[in-house]
Coordinates of C-alpha atoms in Angstrom, one line a residue:
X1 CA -28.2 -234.5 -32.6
X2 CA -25.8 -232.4 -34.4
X3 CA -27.1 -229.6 -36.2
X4 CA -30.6 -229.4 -34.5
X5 CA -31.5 -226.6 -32.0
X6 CA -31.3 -226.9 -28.2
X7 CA -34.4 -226.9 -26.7
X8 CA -34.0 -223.9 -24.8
X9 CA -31.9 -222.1 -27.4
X10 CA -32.2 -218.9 -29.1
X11 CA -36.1 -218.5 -30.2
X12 CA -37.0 -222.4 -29.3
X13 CA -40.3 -223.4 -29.1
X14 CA -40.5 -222.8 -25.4
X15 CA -37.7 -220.6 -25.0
X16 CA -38.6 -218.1 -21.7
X17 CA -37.2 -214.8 -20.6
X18 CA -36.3 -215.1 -17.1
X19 CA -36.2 -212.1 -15.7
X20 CA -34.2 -213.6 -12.5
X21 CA -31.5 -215.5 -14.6
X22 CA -28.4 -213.7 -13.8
X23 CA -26.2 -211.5 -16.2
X24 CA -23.1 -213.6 -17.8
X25 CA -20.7 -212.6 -19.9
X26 CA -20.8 -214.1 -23.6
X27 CA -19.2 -217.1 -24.5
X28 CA -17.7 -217.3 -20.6
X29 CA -20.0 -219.4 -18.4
X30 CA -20.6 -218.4 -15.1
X31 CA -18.6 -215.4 -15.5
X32 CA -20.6 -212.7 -14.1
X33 CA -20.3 -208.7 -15.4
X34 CA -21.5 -205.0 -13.8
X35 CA -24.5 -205.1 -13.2
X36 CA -26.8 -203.0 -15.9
X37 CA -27.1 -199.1 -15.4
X38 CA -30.0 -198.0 -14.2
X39 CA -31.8 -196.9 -17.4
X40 CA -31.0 -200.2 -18.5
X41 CA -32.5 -202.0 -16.0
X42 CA -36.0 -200.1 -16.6
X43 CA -35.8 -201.2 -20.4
X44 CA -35.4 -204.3 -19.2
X45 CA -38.4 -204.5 -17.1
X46 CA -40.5 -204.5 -20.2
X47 CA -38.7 -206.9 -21.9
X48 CA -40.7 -210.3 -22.8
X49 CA -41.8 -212.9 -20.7
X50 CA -41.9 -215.5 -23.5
X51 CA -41.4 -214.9 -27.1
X52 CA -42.2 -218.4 -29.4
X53 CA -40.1 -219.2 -32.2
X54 CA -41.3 -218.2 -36.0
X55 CA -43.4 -221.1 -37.5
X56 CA -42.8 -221.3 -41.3
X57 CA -46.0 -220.6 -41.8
X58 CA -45.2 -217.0 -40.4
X59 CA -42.3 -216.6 -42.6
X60 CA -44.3 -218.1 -45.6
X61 CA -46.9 -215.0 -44.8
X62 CA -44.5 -212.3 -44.5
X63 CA -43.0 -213.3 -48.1
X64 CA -46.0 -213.5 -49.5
X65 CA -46.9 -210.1 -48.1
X66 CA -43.4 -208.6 -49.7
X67 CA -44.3 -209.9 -53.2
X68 CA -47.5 -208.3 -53.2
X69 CA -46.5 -204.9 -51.9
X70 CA -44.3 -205.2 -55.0
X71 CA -46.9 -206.2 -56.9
X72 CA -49.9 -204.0 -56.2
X73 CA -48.0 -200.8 -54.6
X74 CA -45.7 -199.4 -57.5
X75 CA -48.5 -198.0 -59.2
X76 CA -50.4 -196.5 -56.7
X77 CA -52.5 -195.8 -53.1
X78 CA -55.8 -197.6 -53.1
X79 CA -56.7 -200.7 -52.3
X80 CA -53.5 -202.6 -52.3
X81 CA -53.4 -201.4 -48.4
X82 CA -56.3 -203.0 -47.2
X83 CA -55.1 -206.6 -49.3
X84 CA -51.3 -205.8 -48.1
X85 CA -53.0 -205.1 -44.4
X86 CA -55.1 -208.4 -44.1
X87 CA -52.0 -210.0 -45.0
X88 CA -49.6 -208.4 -42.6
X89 CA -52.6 -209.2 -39.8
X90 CA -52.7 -212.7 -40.8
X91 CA -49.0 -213.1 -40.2
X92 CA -48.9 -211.3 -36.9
X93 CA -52.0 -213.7 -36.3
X94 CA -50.1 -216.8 -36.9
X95 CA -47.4 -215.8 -34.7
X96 CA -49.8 -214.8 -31.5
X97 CA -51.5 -218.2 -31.9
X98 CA -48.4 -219.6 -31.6
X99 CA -47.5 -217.8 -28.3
X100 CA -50.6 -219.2 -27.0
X101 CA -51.9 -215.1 -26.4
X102 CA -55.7 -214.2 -26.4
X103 CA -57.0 -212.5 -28.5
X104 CA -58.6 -209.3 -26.2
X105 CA -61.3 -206.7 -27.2
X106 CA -59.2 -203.5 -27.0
X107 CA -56.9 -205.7 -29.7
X108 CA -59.7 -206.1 -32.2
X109 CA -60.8 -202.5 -31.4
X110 CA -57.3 -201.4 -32.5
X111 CA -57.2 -204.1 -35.5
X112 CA -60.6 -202.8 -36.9
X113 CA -59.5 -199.2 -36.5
X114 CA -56.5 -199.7 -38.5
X115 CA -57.8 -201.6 -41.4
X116 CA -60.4 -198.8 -41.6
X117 CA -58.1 -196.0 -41.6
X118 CA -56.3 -198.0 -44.5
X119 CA -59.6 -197.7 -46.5
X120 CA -59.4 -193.8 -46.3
X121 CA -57.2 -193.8 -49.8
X122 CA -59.2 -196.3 -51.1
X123 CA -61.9 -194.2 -51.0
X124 CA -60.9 -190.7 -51.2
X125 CA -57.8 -189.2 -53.5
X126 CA -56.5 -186.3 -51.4
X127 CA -52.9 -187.1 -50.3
X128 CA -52.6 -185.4 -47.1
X129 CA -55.9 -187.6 -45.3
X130 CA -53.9 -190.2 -46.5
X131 CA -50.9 -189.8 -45.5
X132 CA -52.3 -189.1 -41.6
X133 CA -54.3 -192.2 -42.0
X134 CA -51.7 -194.7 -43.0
X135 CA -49.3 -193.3 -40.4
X136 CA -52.3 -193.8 -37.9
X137 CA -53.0 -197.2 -39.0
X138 CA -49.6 -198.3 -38.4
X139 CA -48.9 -197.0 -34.9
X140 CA -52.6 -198.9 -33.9
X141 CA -51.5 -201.9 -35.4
X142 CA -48.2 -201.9 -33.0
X143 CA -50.1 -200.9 -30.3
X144 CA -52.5 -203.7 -31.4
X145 CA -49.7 -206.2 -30.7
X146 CA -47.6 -204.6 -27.8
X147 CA -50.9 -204.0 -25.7
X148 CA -51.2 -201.6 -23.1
X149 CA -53.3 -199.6 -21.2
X150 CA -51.3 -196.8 -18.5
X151 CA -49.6 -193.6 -20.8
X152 CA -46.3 -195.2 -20.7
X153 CA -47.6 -198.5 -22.3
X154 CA -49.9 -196.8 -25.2
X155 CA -47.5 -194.1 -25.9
X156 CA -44.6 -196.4 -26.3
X157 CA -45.9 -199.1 -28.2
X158 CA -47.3 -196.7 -30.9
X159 CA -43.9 -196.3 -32.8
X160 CA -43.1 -199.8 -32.0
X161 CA -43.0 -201.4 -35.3
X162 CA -40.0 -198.8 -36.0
X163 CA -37.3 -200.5 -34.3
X164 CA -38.4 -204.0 -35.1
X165 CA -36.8 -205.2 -38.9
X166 CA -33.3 -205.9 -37.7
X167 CA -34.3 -208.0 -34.6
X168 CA -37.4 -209.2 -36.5
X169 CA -35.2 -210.5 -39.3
X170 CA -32.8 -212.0 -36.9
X171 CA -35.8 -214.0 -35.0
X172 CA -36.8 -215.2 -38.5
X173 CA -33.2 -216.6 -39.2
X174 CA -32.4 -218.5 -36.0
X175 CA -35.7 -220.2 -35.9
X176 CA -35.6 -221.1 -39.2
X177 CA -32.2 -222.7 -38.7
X178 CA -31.8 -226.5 -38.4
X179 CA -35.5 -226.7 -38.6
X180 CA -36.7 -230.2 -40.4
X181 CA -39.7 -229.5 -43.0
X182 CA -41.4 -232.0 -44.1
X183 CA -40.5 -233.0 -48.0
X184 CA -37.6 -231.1 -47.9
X185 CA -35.7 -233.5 -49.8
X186 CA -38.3 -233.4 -52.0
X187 CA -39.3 -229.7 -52.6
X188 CA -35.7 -228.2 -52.4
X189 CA -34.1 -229.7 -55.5
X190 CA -37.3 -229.0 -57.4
X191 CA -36.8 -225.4 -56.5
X192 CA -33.8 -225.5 -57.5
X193 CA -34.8 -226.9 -61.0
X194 CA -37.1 -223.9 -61.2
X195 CA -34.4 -221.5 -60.5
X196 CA -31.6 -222.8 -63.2
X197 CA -34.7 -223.7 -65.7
X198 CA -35.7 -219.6 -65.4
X199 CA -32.2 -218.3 -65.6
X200 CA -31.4 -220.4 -69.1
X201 CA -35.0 -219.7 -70.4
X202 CA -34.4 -215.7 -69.8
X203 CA -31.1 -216.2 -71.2
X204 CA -31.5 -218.0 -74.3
X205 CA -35.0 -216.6 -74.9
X206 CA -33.6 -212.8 -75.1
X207 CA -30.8 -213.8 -77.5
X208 CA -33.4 -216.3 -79.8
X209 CA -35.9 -212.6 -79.5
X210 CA -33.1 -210.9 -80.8
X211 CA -32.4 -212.8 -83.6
X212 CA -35.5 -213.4 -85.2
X213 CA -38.9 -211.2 -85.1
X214 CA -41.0 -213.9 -85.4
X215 CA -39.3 -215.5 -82.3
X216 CA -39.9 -212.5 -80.4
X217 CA -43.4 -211.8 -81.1
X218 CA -43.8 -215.5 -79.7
X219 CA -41.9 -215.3 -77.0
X220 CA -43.0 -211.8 -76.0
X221 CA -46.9 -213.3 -76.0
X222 CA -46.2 -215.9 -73.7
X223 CA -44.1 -213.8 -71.3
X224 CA -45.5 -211.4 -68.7
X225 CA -44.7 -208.2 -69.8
X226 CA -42.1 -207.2 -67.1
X227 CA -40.1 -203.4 -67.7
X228 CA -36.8 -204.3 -66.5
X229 CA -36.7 -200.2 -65.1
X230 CA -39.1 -201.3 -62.5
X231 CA -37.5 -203.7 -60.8
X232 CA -35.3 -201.9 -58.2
X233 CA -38.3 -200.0 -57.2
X234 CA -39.9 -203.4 -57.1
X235 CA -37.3 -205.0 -55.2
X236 CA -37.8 -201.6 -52.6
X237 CA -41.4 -202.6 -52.2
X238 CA -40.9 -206.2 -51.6
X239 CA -37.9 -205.6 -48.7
X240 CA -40.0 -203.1 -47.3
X241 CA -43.4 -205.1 -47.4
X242 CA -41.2 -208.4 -45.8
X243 CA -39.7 -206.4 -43.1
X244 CA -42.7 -204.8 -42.2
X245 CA -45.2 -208.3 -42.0
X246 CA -41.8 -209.7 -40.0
X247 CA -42.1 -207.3 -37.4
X248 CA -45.6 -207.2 -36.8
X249 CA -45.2 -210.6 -36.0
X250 CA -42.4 -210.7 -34.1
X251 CA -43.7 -208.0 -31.5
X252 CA -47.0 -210.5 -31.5
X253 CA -44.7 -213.8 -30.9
X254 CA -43.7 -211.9 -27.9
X255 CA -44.8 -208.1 -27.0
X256 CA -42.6 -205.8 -24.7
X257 CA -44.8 -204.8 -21.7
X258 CA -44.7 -201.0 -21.9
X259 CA -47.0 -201.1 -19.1
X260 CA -43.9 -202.1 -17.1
X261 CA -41.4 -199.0 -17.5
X262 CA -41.7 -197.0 -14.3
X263 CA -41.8 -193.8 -14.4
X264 CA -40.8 -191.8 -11.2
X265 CA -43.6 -189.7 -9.7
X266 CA -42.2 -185.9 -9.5
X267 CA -41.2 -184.7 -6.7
X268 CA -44.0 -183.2 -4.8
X269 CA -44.1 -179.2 -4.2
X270 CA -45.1 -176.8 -1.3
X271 CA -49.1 -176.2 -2.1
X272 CA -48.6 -172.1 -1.8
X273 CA -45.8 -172.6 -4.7
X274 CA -47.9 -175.2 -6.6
X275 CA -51.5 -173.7 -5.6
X276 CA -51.0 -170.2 -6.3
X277 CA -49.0 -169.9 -10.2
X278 CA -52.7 -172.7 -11.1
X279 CA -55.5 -170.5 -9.2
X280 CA -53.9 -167.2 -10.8
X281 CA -54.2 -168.8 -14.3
X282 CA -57.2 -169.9 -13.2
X283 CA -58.6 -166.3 -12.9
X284 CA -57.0 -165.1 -15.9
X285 CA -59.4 -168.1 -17.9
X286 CA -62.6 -166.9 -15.7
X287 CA -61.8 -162.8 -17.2
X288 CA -61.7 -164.3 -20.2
X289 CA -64.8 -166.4 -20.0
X290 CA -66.4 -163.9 -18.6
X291 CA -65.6 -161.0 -21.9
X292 CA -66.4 -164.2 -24.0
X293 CA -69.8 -164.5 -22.8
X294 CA -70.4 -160.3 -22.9
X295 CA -69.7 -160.6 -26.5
X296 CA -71.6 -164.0 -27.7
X297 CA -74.4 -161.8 -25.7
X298 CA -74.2 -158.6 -27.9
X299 CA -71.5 -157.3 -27.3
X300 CA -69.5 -158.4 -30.7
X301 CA -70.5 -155.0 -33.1
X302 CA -69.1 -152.9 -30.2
X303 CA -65.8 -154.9 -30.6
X304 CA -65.8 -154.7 -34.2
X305 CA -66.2 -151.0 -33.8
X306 CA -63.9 -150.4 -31.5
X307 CA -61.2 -152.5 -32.7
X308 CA -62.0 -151.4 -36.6
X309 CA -61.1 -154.7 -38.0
X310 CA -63.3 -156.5 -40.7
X311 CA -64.9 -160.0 -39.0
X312 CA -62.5 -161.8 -41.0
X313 CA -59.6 -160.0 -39.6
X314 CA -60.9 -159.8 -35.8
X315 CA -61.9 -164.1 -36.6
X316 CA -58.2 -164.6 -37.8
X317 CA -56.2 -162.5 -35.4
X318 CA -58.1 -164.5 -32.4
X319 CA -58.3 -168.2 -33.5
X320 CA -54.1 -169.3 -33.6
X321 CA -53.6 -167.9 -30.5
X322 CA -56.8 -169.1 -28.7
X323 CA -55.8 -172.9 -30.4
X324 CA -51.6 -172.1 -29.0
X325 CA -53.9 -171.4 -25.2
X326 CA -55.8 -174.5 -25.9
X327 CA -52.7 -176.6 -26.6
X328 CA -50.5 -175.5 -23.8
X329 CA -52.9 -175.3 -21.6
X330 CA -53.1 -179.4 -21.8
X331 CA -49.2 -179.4 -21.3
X332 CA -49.7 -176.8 -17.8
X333 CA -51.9 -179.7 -16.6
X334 CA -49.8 -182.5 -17.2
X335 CA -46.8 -180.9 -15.5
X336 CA -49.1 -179.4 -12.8
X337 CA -50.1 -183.1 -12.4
X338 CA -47.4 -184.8 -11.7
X339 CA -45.9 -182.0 -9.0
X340 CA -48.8 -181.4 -7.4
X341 CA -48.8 -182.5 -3.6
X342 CA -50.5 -185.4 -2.9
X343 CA -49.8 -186.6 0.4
X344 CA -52.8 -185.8 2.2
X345 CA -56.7 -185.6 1.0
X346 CA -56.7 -182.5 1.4
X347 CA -53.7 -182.0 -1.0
X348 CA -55.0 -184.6 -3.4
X349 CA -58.6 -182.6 -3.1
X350 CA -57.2 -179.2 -4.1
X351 CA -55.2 -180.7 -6.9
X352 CA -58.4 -181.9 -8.4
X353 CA -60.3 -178.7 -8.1
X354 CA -58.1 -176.6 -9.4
X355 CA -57.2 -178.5 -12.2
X356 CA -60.9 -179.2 -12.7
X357 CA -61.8 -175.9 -12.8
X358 CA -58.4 -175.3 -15.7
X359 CA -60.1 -178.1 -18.1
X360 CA -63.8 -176.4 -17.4
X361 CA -62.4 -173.1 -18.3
X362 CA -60.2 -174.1 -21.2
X363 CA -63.8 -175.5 -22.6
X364 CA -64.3 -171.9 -22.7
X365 CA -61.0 -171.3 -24.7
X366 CA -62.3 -174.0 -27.0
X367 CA -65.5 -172.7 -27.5
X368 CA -64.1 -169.3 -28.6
X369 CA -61.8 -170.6 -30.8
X370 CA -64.5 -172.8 -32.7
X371 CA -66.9 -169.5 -32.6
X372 CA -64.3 -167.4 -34.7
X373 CA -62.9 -170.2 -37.0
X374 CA -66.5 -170.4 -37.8
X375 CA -66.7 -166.3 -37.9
X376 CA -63.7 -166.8 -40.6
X377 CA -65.4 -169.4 -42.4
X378 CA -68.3 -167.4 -42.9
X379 CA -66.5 -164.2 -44.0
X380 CA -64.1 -166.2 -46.4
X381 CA -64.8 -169.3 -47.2
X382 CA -63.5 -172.7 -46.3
X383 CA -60.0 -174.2 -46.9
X384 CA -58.0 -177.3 -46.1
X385 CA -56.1 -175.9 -43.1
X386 CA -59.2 -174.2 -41.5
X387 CA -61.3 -177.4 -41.8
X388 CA -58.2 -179.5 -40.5
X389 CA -58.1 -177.0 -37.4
X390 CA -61.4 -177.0 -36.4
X391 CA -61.5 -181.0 -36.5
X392 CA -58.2 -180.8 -34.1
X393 CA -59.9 -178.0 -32.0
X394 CA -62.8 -180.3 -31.6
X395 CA -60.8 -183.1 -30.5
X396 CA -58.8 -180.9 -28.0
X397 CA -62.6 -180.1 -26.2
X398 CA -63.2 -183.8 -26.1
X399 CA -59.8 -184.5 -24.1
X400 CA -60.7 -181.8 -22.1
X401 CA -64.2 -183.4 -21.2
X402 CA -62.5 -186.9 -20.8
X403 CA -59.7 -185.5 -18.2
X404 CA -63.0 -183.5 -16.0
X405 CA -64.7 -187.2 -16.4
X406 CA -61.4 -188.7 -15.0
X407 CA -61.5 -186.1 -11.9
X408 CA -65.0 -186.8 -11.4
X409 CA -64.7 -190.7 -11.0
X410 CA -61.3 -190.5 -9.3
X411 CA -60.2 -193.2 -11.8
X412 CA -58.1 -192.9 -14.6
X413 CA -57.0 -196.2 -15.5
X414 CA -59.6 -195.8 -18.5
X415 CA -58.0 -192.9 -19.6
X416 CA -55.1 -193.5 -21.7
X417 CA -56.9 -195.8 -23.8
X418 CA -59.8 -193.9 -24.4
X419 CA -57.9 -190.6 -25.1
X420 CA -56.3 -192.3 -27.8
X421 CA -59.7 -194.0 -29.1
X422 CA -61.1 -190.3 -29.4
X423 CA -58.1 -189.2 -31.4
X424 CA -58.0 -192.1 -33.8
X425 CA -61.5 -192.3 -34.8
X426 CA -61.2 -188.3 -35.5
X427 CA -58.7 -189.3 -37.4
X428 CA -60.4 -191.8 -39.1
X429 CA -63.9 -189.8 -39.5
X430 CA -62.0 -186.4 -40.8
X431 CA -60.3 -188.9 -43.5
X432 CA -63.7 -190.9 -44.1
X433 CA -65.5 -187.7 -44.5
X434 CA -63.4 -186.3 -47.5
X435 CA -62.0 -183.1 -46.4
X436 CA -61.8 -182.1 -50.2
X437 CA -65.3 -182.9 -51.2
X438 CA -66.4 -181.0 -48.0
X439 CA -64.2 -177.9 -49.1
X440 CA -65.1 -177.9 -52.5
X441 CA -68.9 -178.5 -51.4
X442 CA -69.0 -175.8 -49.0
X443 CA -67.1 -172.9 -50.9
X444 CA -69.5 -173.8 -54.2
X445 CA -72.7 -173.7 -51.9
X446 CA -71.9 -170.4 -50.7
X447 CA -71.5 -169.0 -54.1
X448 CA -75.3 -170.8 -55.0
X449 CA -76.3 -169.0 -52.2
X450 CA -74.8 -165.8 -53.0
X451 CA -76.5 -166.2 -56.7
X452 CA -79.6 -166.5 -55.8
X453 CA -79.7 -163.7 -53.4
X454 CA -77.6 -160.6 -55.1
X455 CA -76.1 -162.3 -58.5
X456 CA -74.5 -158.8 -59.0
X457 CA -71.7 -159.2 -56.2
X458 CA -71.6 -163.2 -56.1
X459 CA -68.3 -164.6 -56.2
X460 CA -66.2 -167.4 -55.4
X461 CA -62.9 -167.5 -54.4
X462 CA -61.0 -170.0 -56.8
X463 CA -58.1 -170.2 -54.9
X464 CA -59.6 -171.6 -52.2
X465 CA -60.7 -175.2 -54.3
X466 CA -58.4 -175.1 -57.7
X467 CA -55.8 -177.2 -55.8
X468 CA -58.3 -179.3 -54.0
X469 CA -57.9 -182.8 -55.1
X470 CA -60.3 -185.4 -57.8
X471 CA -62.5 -185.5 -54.5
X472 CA -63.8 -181.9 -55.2
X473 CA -65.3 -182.6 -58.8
X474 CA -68.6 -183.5 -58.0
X475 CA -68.8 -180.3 -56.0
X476 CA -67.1 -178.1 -58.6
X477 CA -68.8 -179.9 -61.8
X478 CA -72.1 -177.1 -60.1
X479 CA -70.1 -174.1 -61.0
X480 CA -71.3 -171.9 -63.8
X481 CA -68.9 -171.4 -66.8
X482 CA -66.0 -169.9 -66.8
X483 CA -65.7 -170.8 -63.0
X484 CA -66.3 -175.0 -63.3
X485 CA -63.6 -175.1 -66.4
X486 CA -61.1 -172.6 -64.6
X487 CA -62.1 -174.5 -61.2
X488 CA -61.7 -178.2 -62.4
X489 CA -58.4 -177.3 -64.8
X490 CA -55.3 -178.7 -62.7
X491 CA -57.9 -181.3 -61.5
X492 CA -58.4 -182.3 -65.2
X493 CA -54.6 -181.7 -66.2
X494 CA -53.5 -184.5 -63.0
X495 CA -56.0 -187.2 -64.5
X496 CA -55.0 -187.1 -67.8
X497 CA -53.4 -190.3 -69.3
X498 CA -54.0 -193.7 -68.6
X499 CA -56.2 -195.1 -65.9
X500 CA -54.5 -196.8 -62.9
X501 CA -55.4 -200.3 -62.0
X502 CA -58.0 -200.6 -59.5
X503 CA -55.9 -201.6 -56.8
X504 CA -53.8 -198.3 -57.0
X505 CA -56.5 -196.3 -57.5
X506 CA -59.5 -194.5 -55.7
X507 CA -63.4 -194.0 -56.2
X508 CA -63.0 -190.6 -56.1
X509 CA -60.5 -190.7 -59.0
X510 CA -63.0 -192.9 -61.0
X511 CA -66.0 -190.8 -60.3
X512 CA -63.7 -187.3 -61.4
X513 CA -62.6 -189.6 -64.3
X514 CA -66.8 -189.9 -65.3
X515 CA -67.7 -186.6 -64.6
X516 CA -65.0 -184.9 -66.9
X517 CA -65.4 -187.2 -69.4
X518 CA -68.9 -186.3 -70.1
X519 CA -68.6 -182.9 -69.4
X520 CA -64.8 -181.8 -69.8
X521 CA -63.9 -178.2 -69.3
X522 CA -64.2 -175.7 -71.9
X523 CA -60.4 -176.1 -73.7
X524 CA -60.3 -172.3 -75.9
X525 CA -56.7 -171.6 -75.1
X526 CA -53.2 -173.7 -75.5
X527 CA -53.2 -173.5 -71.9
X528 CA -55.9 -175.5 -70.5
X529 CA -58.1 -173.3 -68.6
X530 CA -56.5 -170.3 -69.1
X531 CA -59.1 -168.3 -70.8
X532 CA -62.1 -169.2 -68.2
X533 CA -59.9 -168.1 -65.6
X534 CA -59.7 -165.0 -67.5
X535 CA -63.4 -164.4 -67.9
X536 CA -63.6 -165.9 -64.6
X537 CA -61.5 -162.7 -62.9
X538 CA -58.9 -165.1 -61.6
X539 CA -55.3 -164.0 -61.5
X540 CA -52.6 -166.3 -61.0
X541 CA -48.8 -164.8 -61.0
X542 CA -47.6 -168.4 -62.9
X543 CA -49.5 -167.1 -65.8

């Protein structure tokens, strides 16, 4: 019939990749061309078996997902991402049914972690969390889709979704074309109707408003109110929300196989050149294991002494450099890894313990670098960088633990997965947890403590919370004046004016809201807060 699809045309419903089907040149049958290069070829190894075409239904969902990112997003973060999210899930949801895929239990695993790393800004105000959880949530949710369980298929399907609104767009456009929908001939002029009808009504009701007041109080009570200065941002919002439900579902109508692209073992070294550059490094780790555990014995005043530095100073100097050892120490292994000889078992034997014993002694490394972030803590209180550091040192000890597990059992397939699963839900607990609250609580339970025992010397250092976020005000609402008003001042100054809705919003930001409205800091300058940071001893250079 003219005008309808072929059945096995572009995005059909049962149009297959076959991986066998010969290169031809377009628009010349049976002319054949080069073969591929070589790269090209192990792109193409991961290309889709079968990808279905997009059911109007998935279309429908990705538009309604566009209008309400425009809708609920322009004012704010909150919890517009979980409503946005659901309906981004149920698109891609439509288009896997569709393909005929299963749904598996790593998939729902991802899918759960994601939605609840979108609730982080529902719950909690401060931006950075945020930010790291909504990027998080994203790369689950394409690796949700894609699949995969070696390092080449987790790794690569996690920035999936970037590369996906162009083609995603184009899948949508060819399935959609020549496609018969039921009442068309029906629906379509009314549409149409609505269109011209809105277009004269805008029209003629913004000259009739203009001519007559009582014509535009009228018209301007039936009307939404609509400022015409938001619609670009609007439109943004919408193209943005659209592309981004399109490409969800079209990875899920038909998933690249990561899993696929080889990667070509390294070429095996001499053990003497790959043996002995591991069991030196090895040593250097046990020296320093072993002066570790001389000084978590006693030994730490005699350092102190020696070296003449305060414990803050001695903490501070030690911690980056023990996290720099931590990190690289995780790269040595990988690259050891993949050149070690392997050939024999005695090869594959020494590979393991020496890299065994690398990951038992970098728990050492770990363990020292927790023991004077701690030491630093304790000297000077606690701050968003030093609590985000100690989460990522923790997490580094847990890789550590998984890759001695994966020696143990001489089977890594399990690996990849579950590394990642250990960094997402730290991810997800450090933004759960509210890093601000726990900064704000820490810092003001210190300065209790310091109160109760020597009141004379007690102080707080107000630099360390004052640009903490509306999660903190619980915490700080326990200071003692002048501290709470100089504490909670550019707190108070950001949630001034009127209240967001509560889909852009957060319940920390309505708690802070409660709290300073009962007890609002102590206002005896122009400059909000100046004074009590005055009587407070705080000194700020802006002032």
């Amino acid at each position: 019939m003219p005008g309808s699809p072929e059945p096995g045309g572009p995005y059909g419903s049962w149009d297959l990749y076959d991986p066998a089907r010969p290169w031809r040149a377009p628009g010349a049958p049976g002319t054949s061309v080069a073969p591929p290069p070589k790269r090209a070829s192990r792109l193409r190894a991961s290309d889709p078996e079968r990808r279905v075409g997009a059911p109007p239904r998935v279309v429908l969902a990705a538009l309604l997902t566009g209008l309400l990112t425009a809708w609920l997003f322009y004012d704010g973060l909150g919890a517009n991402l979980l409503i946005c999210g659901g309906a981004t899930a149920a698109g891609a949801g439509f288009a896997a049914r569709a393909a005929g895929r299963r749904v598996r239990p790593w998939t729902v695993a991802w899918s759960l972690l994601a939605l609840a790393l979108l609730a982080v800004p529902a719950v909690w105000s401060a931006a950075w969390p945020g930010m790291l959880a909504i990027g998080g949530a994203l790369a689950l949710a394409s690796l949700a889709v894609h699949g995969g369980r070696r390092w080449t298929g987790v790794l690569l399907a996690l920035p999936g979704i970037l590369w996906q609104p162009v083609p995603a767009v184009r899948w949508a456009r060819l399935s959609m074309q020549g496609r018969s929908l039921r009442g068309r001939d029906r629906i379509v002029p009314v549409l149409k109707a609505l269109v011209v009808a809105a277009v004269l009504l805008t029209v003629f009701g913004l000259l009739f408003a203009s001519a007559d007041a009582a014509m535009a109080d009228l018209l301007g009570g039936l009307s939404p109110d609509l400022d015409l200065a938001q619609l670009p941002g609007r439109g943004v919002l919408f193209v943005l929300g659209t592309l981004t439900a399109l490409g969800f579902a079209h990875i899920a109508a038909g998933p690249r196989r990561w899993d696929r692209t080889e990667v070509p073992p390294g070429r095996e070294r001499r053990r003497l050149e790959w043996a002995l550059p591991l069991a030196a490094l090895n040593l250097m780790f046990g020296v320093f294991a072993a002066l570790q555990a001389v000084v978590v014995l006693g030994g730490a005043d005699a350092v102190l002494r020696n070296t003449g530095m305060s414990r803050s100073a001695y903490a501070r100097q030690g911690f980056w450099q023990l996290s720099v050892i931590t990190v690289l120490t995780l790269v040595v292994v990988a690259v050891a890894k993949r050149w070690a000889p392997r050939t024999t078992v005695a090869d594959r034997r020494l590979a393991r313990i020496l890299l065994g014993l690398l990951c038992v002694l970098a728990l050492a490394v770990v363990a020292s670098a927790l023991g004077r972030m701690w030491f630093y803590v304790d000297a000077s209180g606690l701050t968003r960088l030093r609590l985000w550091v100690l989460v990522v040192e923790v997490w580094l000890g847990v890789v550590f633990l998984l890759l001695i597990a994966s020696g143990l059992t001489r089977r890594n397939g399990w690996l990849p997965r579950v590394v990642l699963l250990s960094g997402v839900l730290t991810v997800a607990v450090y933004g759960l947890m509210g890093p601000d609250a726990i900064v704000a609580d820490q810092n003001v339970t210190r300065y209790e403590q310091a109160l109760r025992t020597d009141p004379h010397t007690a102080a707080i250092d107000l630099r360390n919370v004052r640009d903490l976020s509306a999660d903190a005000v619980p915490a700080l609402d326990r200071l003692p004046e002048p501290q709470r008003s100089c504490a909670l001042q550019l707190i108070a100054q950001d949630l001034r004016g009127e209240a967001q809705p509560w889909y852009a919003t957060d319940l920390a930001v309505a708690r802070a809201r409660r709290i300073l409205a009962e007890r609002p800091p102590v206002d005896d300058s122009p400059r909000v807060g100046h004074r009590a940071c005055d009587r407070a001893g705080f000194e700020d250079r802006d002032w």
